[in-house]
């Protein structure tokens, strides 16, 4: 395996461990002290639930009602996993004069750590939390413990598809994928139709991707493969015409990862670097890349000759939902609700707050504002996101990945 770039001072698991260790130190005194800590945690969760109910997070209010209250608060603080929050800030402040947007662009992992540290110290700075789940860390460490709250007004949810309509921990305005990119100047159709293709000699040293140790989205893709190892086993048989023989691994997915790493994938800093390297049209024999599907938005602007394949066995990828939450004890809770409505498209689905995210390679979870120039949600062959499985298994995968290097 080749590592093109060195980056990221904190591993996903390491920084999470630091956060949890710092925020939940174990008592060395007595069993009674441990019991007291657990009791206190239950009380905090109960108080958080009461705060959410008191502040109407289970209600549907009109925009005019929220704006009137939000103007009295004067600002809204957003912790965002997307740099596109700067576009939201500009249009929101123009639409709602009197409310200033303080937007902080960070990785989801950094947001998780920051929220835990701040709230443990009794600091309630954030209003809106905009994140992906990061191998289940958000669900396990933030939503379950009520450090963030679900807010899905009925007039928005009734426009959404399942499971985002009624079975989601937070409001999901859209999701993206980790997709396989190829150069359209050289390949008229995708040269990869089965994940096992990437273990073949012709792709040795020619697959570009982010290191899953530093990229939660990339790690989630491999975790989804591991969870569905029976499907990877069948995909092997369809590729090679025979049953797989494991070589010291526990299932077909770990075997795939082992053989894939032996084929020297090139680890790069970001999806931007991946798609740019794949899409430079002057290349004679370009590599392929695995990156964020939403980077397809750069095709025209950067004049890249790239496309993403949506026909890969056994599945294209795992969905990567982006969640909007109200932070616990948000000091500007009405402005937070107004912002979430705005970023989710508002009642008619047409608000400028959703436009920065309604790009090629992202899929709206609503029935009224999705794109028509890419496969529809019901046509995508993808794995569902299982935050509980991912959280319980990411350490095991990480250790395997590091061992194979």
Short mmCIF file of C-alpha atoms in Angstrom, two decimals:
data_model
loop_
_atom_site.label_atom_id
_atom_site.label_comp_id
_atom_site.label_asym_id
_atom_site.label_seq_id
_atom_site.Cartn_x
_atom_site.Cartn_y
_atom_site.Cartn_z
CA UNK A 1 0.00 0.00 0.00
CA UNK A 2 1.32 3.38 -0.99
CA UNK A 3 0.61 6.49 1.03
CA UNK A 4 0.70 9.50 -1.27
CA UNK A 5 0.07 12.00 1.49
CA UNK A 6 0.59 12.12 5.23
CA UNK A 7 -2.16 13.93 7.02
CA UNK A 8 -4.50 14.08 10.00
CA UNK A 9 -2.94 14.48 13.42
CA UNK A 10 -5.70 12.47 15.09
CA UNK A 11 -6.99 9.05 14.19
CA UNK A 12 -10.75 8.72 14.36
CA UNK A 13 -10.68 6.16 17.11
CA UNK A 14 -7.84 7.85 18.98
CA UNK A 15 -9.47 11.25 19.17
CA UNK A 16 -12.77 9.68 20.16
CA UNK A 17 -11.00 7.71 22.85
CA UNK A 18 -9.34 10.86 24.14
CA UNK A 19 -12.69 12.62 24.23
CA UNK A 20 -14.43 9.81 26.06
CA UNK A 21 -11.59 9.31 28.48
CA UNK A 22 -11.39 12.98 29.31
CA UNK A 23 -15.13 13.35 29.63
CA UNK A 24 -15.88 10.10 31.48
CA UNK A 25 -12.98 9.40 33.84
CA UNK A 26 -13.42 6.17 35.76
CA UNK A 27 -13.62 6.37 39.49
CA UNK A 28 -10.91 4.50 41.36
CA UNK A 29 -12.67 4.83 44.69
CA UNK A 30 -15.66 2.60 45.25
CA UNK A 31 -18.53 0.87 43.59
CA UNK A 32 -20.81 3.43 45.21
CA UNK A 33 -18.99 6.23 43.41
CA UNK A 34 -19.49 4.44 40.10
CA UNK A 35 -23.18 4.01 40.89
CA UNK A 36 -23.43 7.71 41.68
CA UNK A 37 -21.85 8.56 38.34
CA UNK A 38 -24.39 6.39 36.52
CA UNK A 39 -27.23 7.99 38.46
CA UNK A 40 -25.97 11.45 37.56
CA UNK A 41 -25.80 10.47 33.88
CA UNK A 42 -29.42 9.30 33.98
CA UNK A 43 -30.45 12.56 35.59
CA UNK A 44 -28.65 14.54 32.87
CA UNK A 45 -30.44 12.60 30.14
CA UNK A 46 -33.77 13.16 31.84
CA UNK A 47 -33.06 16.87 32.16
CA UNK A 48 -32.09 17.04 28.50
CA UNK A 49 -35.33 15.36 27.43
CA UNK A 50 -37.29 17.83 29.55
CA UNK A 51 -35.39 20.76 28.00
CA UNK A 52 -36.20 19.52 24.50
CA UNK A 53 -39.90 19.20 25.27
CA UNK A 54 -40.04 22.56 27.02
CA UNK A 55 -38.45 24.24 24.01
CA UNK A 56 -40.86 22.72 21.53
CA UNK A 57 -38.60 20.39 19.59
CA UNK A 58 -41.60 18.09 19.18
CA UNK A 59 -43.76 20.86 17.69
CA UNK A 60 -44.26 22.32 14.23
CA UNK A 61 -44.17 26.12 14.27
CA UNK A 62 -44.47 28.50 11.35
CA UNK A 63 -41.48 30.32 9.93
CA UNK A 64 -42.98 33.65 11.00
CA UNK A 65 -43.38 32.43 14.59
CA UNK A 66 -39.79 31.19 14.73
CA UNK A 67 -38.34 34.27 13.05
CA UNK A 68 -40.05 36.58 15.53
CA UNK A 69 -38.49 34.68 18.44
CA UNK A 70 -35.14 34.15 16.70
CA UNK A 71 -34.68 37.89 16.11
CA UNK A 72 -34.72 38.35 19.87
CA UNK A 73 -31.90 35.81 20.16
CA UNK A 74 -29.94 37.55 17.43
CA UNK A 75 -27.69 34.74 16.23
CA UNK A 76 -27.33 31.04 15.57
CA UNK A 77 -24.15 28.99 16.05
CA UNK A 78 -23.60 26.07 13.68
CA UNK A 79 -20.98 23.32 13.94
CA UNK A 80 -20.82 21.97 10.39
CA UNK A 81 -19.10 19.01 8.73
CA UNK A 82 -19.43 20.76 5.35
CA UNK A 83 -17.59 23.83 4.11
CA UNK A 84 -20.72 24.68 2.14
CA UNK A 85 -22.13 26.13 5.36
CA UNK A 86 -20.56 29.42 4.25
CA UNK A 87 -23.08 29.57 1.39
CA UNK A 88 -25.91 28.87 3.82
CA UNK A 89 -24.66 31.65 6.10
CA UNK A 90 -24.77 34.21 3.29
CA UNK A 91 -28.30 33.42 2.12
CA UNK A 92 -29.73 32.89 5.63
CA UNK A 93 -28.51 36.28 6.86
CA UNK A 94 -29.95 37.92 3.75
CA UNK A 95 -33.33 36.22 4.20
CA UNK A 96 -33.51 36.73 7.96
CA UNK A 97 -32.05 40.16 8.82
CA UNK A 98 -31.19 40.53 12.47
CA UNK A 99 -29.88 36.99 12.90
CA UNK A 100 -26.15 36.51 12.57
CA UNK A 101 -24.78 33.07 11.64
CA UNK A 102 -21.61 31.93 13.38
CA UNK A 103 -20.52 28.90 11.35
CA UNK A 104 -17.63 26.58 12.24
CA UNK A 105 -16.47 24.06 9.63
CA UNK A 106 -14.91 20.97 11.26
CA UNK A 107 -14.72 17.25 10.68
CA UNK A 108 -17.49 15.20 12.25
CA UNK A 109 -14.94 13.60 14.56
CA UNK A 110 -13.80 17.03 15.79
CA UNK A 111 -17.42 18.08 16.27
CA UNK A 112 -18.14 14.99 18.40
CA UNK A 113 -15.13 15.69 20.58
CA UNK A 114 -15.90 19.41 20.88
CA UNK A 115 -19.54 18.88 21.86
CA UNK A 116 -18.61 16.29 24.49
CA UNK A 117 -15.87 18.47 25.99
CA UNK A 118 -17.96 21.63 26.03
CA UNK A 119 -21.10 20.14 27.50
CA UNK A 120 -19.18 18.15 30.10
CA UNK A 121 -17.67 21.47 31.20
CA UNK A 122 -21.13 23.05 31.31
CA UNK A 123 -20.51 25.11 28.18
CA UNK A 124 -23.45 25.30 25.77
CA UNK A 125 -22.19 27.20 22.78
CA UNK A 126 -23.62 25.38 19.75
CA UNK A 127 -27.17 25.64 18.45
CA UNK A 128 -27.14 23.47 15.32
CA UNK A 129 -25.02 20.36 14.82
CA UNK A 130 -24.57 19.31 11.18
CA UNK A 131 -22.73 15.99 10.97
CA UNK A 132 -22.38 12.53 9.53
CA UNK A 133 -22.41 9.60 11.94
CA UNK A 134 -18.66 8.76 11.84
CA UNK A 135 -18.83 5.00 12.34
CA UNK A 136 -21.70 5.34 14.79
CA UNK A 137 -19.94 7.82 17.09
CA UNK A 138 -22.62 10.50 16.75
CA UNK A 139 -25.48 8.11 17.46
CA UNK A 140 -23.70 6.42 20.36
CA UNK A 141 -22.02 9.40 22.01
CA UNK A 142 -24.31 12.32 21.15
CA UNK A 143 -27.87 11.31 20.31
CA UNK A 144 -28.25 8.41 22.74
CA UNK A 145 -26.90 10.55 25.57
CA UNK A 146 -29.07 13.51 24.51
CA UNK A 147 -26.20 15.89 23.87
CA UNK A 148 -28.08 16.64 20.65
CA UNK A 149 -31.78 16.44 19.88
CA UNK A 150 -34.00 15.40 17.02
CA UNK A 151 -36.07 18.14 15.40
CA UNK A 152 -38.21 17.13 12.43
CA UNK A 153 -41.28 19.36 11.97
CA UNK A 154 -44.29 17.52 10.56
CA UNK A 155 -44.61 19.71 7.48
CA UNK A 156 -41.08 18.61 6.51
CA UNK A 157 -41.24 14.94 7.54
CA UNK A 158 -44.40 14.31 5.53
CA UNK A 159 -42.38 15.08 2.37
CA UNK A 160 -39.58 12.64 3.26
CA UNK A 161 -39.03 9.01 2.27
CA UNK A 162 -38.41 6.18 4.71
CA UNK A 163 -36.41 5.49 6.79
CA UNK A 164 -35.70 9.22 7.14
CA UNK A 165 -39.37 10.10 7.59
CA UNK A 166 -40.02 8.20 10.81
CA UNK A 167 -36.98 6.14 11.75
CA UNK A 168 -34.05 8.53 12.02
CA UNK A 169 -32.22 9.97 15.01
CA UNK A 170 -32.12 13.41 13.40
CA UNK A 171 -33.28 15.28 10.32
CA UNK A 172 -31.47 13.99 7.23
CA UNK A 173 -31.84 16.45 4.33
CA UNK A 174 -29.66 14.35 2.01
CA UNK A 175 -27.14 11.53 1.83
CA UNK A 176 -24.09 10.82 -0.31
CA UNK A 177 -21.91 7.78 -1.01
CA UNK A 178 -18.34 6.65 -1.43
CA UNK A 179 -18.30 6.00 -5.16
CA UNK A 180 -15.89 4.54 -7.71
CA UNK A 181 -14.76 7.24 -10.18
CA UNK A 182 -13.28 6.66 -13.61
CA UNK A 183 -11.91 8.83 -16.42
CA UNK A 184 -14.46 9.28 -19.21
CA UNK A 185 -11.86 10.25 -21.83
CA UNK A 186 -10.35 6.78 -21.56
CA UNK A 187 -13.30 4.64 -20.44
CA UNK A 188 -16.71 4.96 -22.09
CA UNK A 189 -18.21 2.82 -19.34
CA UNK A 190 -16.90 1.92 -15.92
CA UNK A 191 -13.94 -0.48 -16.02
CA UNK A 192 -14.99 -1.76 -12.58
CA UNK A 193 -18.23 -3.71 -12.17
CA UNK A 194 -17.35 -5.83 -9.14
CA UNK A 195 -15.45 -4.80 -5.99
CA UNK A 196 -13.24 -7.87 -6.48
CA UNK A 197 -11.96 -6.28 -9.70
CA UNK A 198 -9.78 -4.08 -7.49
CA UNK A 199 -7.73 -7.11 -6.42
CA UNK A 200 -6.65 -7.84 -10.00
CA UNK A 201 -3.11 -7.11 -11.31
CA UNK A 202 -4.27 -4.42 -13.77
CA UNK A 203 -5.26 -2.21 -10.84
CA UNK A 204 -2.10 -2.68 -8.80
CA UNK A 205 -1.04 0.75 -7.57
CA UNK A 206 -3.81 2.40 -9.60
CA UNK A 207 -6.62 2.80 -7.08
CA UNK A 208 -6.72 6.17 -5.30
CA UNK A 209 -8.63 6.63 -2.05
CA UNK A 210 -8.63 8.18 1.42
CA UNK A 211 -7.13 6.25 4.31
CA UNK A 212 -10.07 4.82 6.31
CA UNK A 213 -8.10 5.40 9.50
CA UNK A 214 -8.50 9.12 8.83
CA UNK A 215 -11.78 9.07 6.92
CA UNK A 216 -14.93 7.93 8.70
CA UNK A 217 -16.82 7.70 5.40
CA UNK A 218 -14.21 5.38 3.93
CA UNK A 219 -14.15 3.30 7.10
CA UNK A 220 -17.94 3.01 6.99
CA UNK A 221 -17.77 1.58 3.47
CA UNK A 222 -15.44 -1.21 4.58
CA UNK A 223 -17.51 -1.83 7.71
CA UNK A 224 -20.62 -2.22 5.54
CA UNK A 225 -18.76 -4.77 3.42
CA UNK A 226 -17.77 -6.69 6.54
CA UNK A 227 -21.32 -6.63 7.86
CA UNK A 228 -22.49 -8.09 4.55
CA UNK A 229 -19.68 -10.56 4.00
CA UNK A 230 -22.14 -13.10 2.57
CA UNK A 231 -22.78 -10.71 -0.31
CA UNK A 232 -19.05 -10.19 -0.85
CA UNK A 233 -18.68 -13.97 -0.92
CA UNK A 234 -21.31 -14.26 -3.64
CA UNK A 235 -19.74 -11.40 -5.61
CA UNK A 236 -16.43 -13.32 -5.58
CA UNK A 237 -18.14 -16.37 -7.05
CA UNK A 238 -19.76 -14.25 -9.77
CA UNK A 239 -16.38 -12.74 -10.60
CA UNK A 240 -14.24 -15.88 -10.59
CA UNK A 241 -16.80 -18.65 -11.09
CA UNK A 242 -15.84 -20.54 -7.93
CA UNK A 243 -16.20 -20.35 -4.16
CA UNK A 244 -13.69 -18.25 -2.28
CA UNK A 245 -10.94 -19.93 -0.27
CA UNK A 246 -10.00 -17.82 2.73
CA UNK A 247 -6.32 -17.27 3.40
CA UNK A 248 -6.15 -16.70 7.13
CA UNK A 249 -9.11 -14.33 7.35
CA UNK A 250 -12.49 -14.88 8.98
CA UNK A 251 -14.80 -14.04 6.09
CA UNK A 252 -14.93 -12.94 2.46
CA UNK A 253 -14.92 -9.22 3.27
CA UNK A 254 -11.77 -9.34 5.36
CA UNK A 255 -10.25 -11.48 2.61
CA UNK A 256 -11.16 -8.80 0.07
CA UNK A 257 -9.56 -6.10 2.20
CA UNK A 258 -6.40 -8.19 2.62
CA UNK A 259 -6.03 -8.80 -1.12
CA UNK A 260 -6.95 -5.22 -1.95
CA UNK A 261 -4.19 -3.90 0.30
CA UNK A 262 -1.71 -6.25 -1.35
CA UNK A 263 -2.60 -4.52 -4.61
CA UNK A 264 -1.08 -1.27 -3.31
CA UNK A 265 -3.91 1.28 -3.28
CA UNK A 266 -2.65 4.86 -3.11
CA UNK A 267 -3.83 6.77 -0.05
CA UNK A 268 -4.48 10.46 -0.64
CA UNK A 269 -5.41 13.40 1.52
CA UNK A 270 -8.94 14.10 0.33
CA UNK A 271 -11.65 13.22 -2.14
CA UNK A 272 -10.79 16.43 -3.99
CA UNK A 273 -7.31 15.09 -4.71
CA UNK A 274 -8.72 11.70 -5.68
CA UNK A 275 -11.20 12.97 -8.27
CA UNK A 276 -8.78 15.53 -9.69
CA UNK A 277 -6.11 12.87 -10.21
CA UNK A 278 -8.65 10.57 -11.88
CA UNK A 279 -10.26 13.26 -14.00
CA UNK A 280 -7.33 15.07 -15.57
CA UNK A 281 -8.13 14.50 -19.23
CA UNK A 282 -4.51 14.57 -20.44
CA UNK A 283 -3.69 11.30 -18.70
CA UNK A 284 -2.93 8.38 -20.99
CA UNK A 285 -3.86 5.59 -18.63
CA UNK A 286 -5.58 7.12 -15.60
CA UNK A 287 -6.16 5.44 -12.27
CA UNK A 288 -9.59 4.98 -10.75
CA UNK A 289 -10.61 6.48 -7.43
CA UNK A 290 -12.89 5.88 -4.48
CA UNK A 291 -14.21 9.16 -3.13
CA UNK A 292 -17.19 11.22 -2.02
CA UNK A 293 -19.90 11.05 -4.67
CA UNK A 294 -20.78 14.70 -4.03
CA UNK A 295 -17.46 15.67 -5.65
CA UNK A 296 -19.26 15.20 -8.96
CA UNK A 297 -20.31 18.82 -8.45
CA UNK A 298 -16.75 19.79 -9.44
CA UNK A 299 -16.95 18.19 -12.90
CA UNK A 300 -17.97 21.32 -14.78
CA UNK A 301 -16.22 23.90 -12.62
CA UNK A 302 -12.86 22.11 -12.73
CA UNK A 303 -13.34 20.63 -16.21
CA UNK A 304 -12.80 17.09 -15.01
CA UNK A 305 -13.38 14.10 -17.25
CA UNK A 306 -14.92 11.86 -14.60
CA UNK A 307 -18.01 9.84 -13.88
CA UNK A 308 -19.13 7.63 -11.01
CA UNK A 309 -20.31 4.09 -11.51
CA UNK A 310 -23.65 3.02 -10.06
CA UNK A 311 -23.47 -0.63 -11.13
CA UNK A 312 -21.06 -2.51 -8.87
CA UNK A 313 -21.44 -5.95 -7.28
CA UNK A 314 -22.53 -6.67 -4.67
CA UNK A 315 -23.55 -3.06 -3.85
CA UNK A 316 -22.34 0.37 -4.94
CA UNK A 317 -21.64 1.58 -1.44
CA UNK A 318 -23.20 2.37 1.93
CA UNK A 319 -25.38 5.44 2.34
CA UNK A 320 -23.77 8.34 4.19
CA UNK A 321 -26.57 10.40 5.75
CA UNK A 322 -25.92 13.99 6.84
CA UNK A 323 -27.81 14.86 10.02
CA UNK A 324 -29.13 18.12 11.44
CA UNK A 325 -29.62 18.31 15.21
CA UNK A 326 -30.41 20.92 17.82
CA UNK A 327 -27.65 20.93 20.45
CA UNK A 328 -28.72 20.32 24.02
CA UNK A 329 -29.51 23.56 25.84
CA UNK A 330 -28.90 25.54 22.66
CA UNK A 331 -28.82 29.20 23.75
CA UNK A 332 -30.56 30.26 20.51
CA UNK A 333 -33.02 27.42 20.15
CA UNK A 334 -35.56 29.26 18.00
CA UNK A 335 -32.86 30.38 15.58
CA UNK A 336 -31.64 26.76 15.56
CA UNK A 337 -35.07 25.51 14.53
CA UNK A 338 -35.32 28.20 11.87
CA UNK A 339 -31.90 27.26 10.50
CA UNK A 340 -32.68 23.53 10.37
CA UNK A 341 -35.90 24.21 8.48
CA UNK A 342 -33.96 26.42 6.08
CA UNK A 343 -31.21 23.86 5.43
CA UNK A 344 -33.80 21.11 4.98
CA UNK A 345 -35.53 23.00 2.17
CA UNK A 346 -38.47 24.48 4.07
CA UNK A 347 -42.07 23.37 3.49
CA UNK A 348 -41.94 23.77 -0.28
CA UNK A 349 -38.47 22.23 -0.64
CA UNK A 350 -37.14 25.28 -2.46
CA UNK A 351 -35.26 27.29 0.16
CA UNK A 352 -31.77 28.55 -0.69
CA UNK A 353 -30.50 26.76 2.41
CA UNK A 354 -30.75 23.39 0.68
CA UNK A 355 -29.35 24.44 -2.69
CA UNK A 356 -25.62 24.09 -1.75
CA UNK A 357 -26.25 20.42 -0.94
CA UNK A 358 -28.56 19.55 -3.82
CA UNK A 359 -25.67 18.65 -6.10
CA UNK A 360 -24.68 15.75 -8.34
CA UNK A 361 -23.72 12.81 -6.14
CA UNK A 362 -26.07 13.77 -3.29
CA UNK A 363 -29.59 12.47 -2.89
CA UNK A 364 -32.39 14.44 -1.26
CA UNK A 365 -34.48 12.44 1.20
CA UNK A 366 -37.58 14.34 0.09
CA UNK A 367 -39.97 13.48 -2.71
CA UNK A 368 -40.29 17.04 -3.98
CA UNK A 369 -36.80 18.45 -4.52
CA UNK A 370 -34.44 15.69 -5.66
CA UNK A 371 -32.32 15.77 -8.80
CA UNK A 372 -33.48 14.08 -12.01
CA UNK A 373 -30.04 13.80 -13.65
CA UNK A 374 -28.85 10.83 -11.60
CA UNK A 375 -30.32 7.49 -10.44
CA UNK A 376 -33.26 7.92 -8.06
CA UNK A 377 -33.05 6.70 -4.48
CA UNK A 378 -35.16 3.63 -5.20
CA UNK A 379 -32.78 2.61 -8.01
CA UNK A 380 -29.60 2.78 -5.93
CA UNK A 381 -28.24 -0.59 -4.87
CA UNK A 382 -26.71 0.38 -1.54
CA UNK A 383 -26.23 -0.93 1.96
CA UNK A 384 -28.13 0.77 4.76
CA UNK A 385 -26.23 2.61 7.46
CA UNK A 386 -26.04 0.58 10.69
CA UNK A 387 -24.58 2.90 13.32
CA UNK A 388 -24.72 0.28 16.09
CA UNK A 389 -22.81 -2.34 14.07
CA UNK A 390 -20.26 0.18 12.83
CA UNK A 391 -19.56 1.53 16.31
CA UNK A 392 -19.10 -1.95 17.76
CA UNK A 393 -16.78 -3.12 14.98
CA UNK A 394 -14.67 -0.15 13.90
CA UNK A 395 -11.84 -0.92 16.35
CA UNK A 396 -11.58 -4.50 15.07
CA UNK A 397 -11.45 -3.28 11.49
CA UNK A 398 -8.91 -0.58 12.31
CA UNK A 399 -6.58 -3.11 13.93
CA UNK A 400 -6.89 -5.42 10.93
CA UNK A 401 -6.17 -2.57 8.50
CA UNK A 402 -3.11 -1.44 10.41
CA UNK A 403 -1.85 -5.01 10.71
CA UNK A 404 -2.08 -5.51 6.95
CA UNK A 405 0.05 -2.46 6.14
#
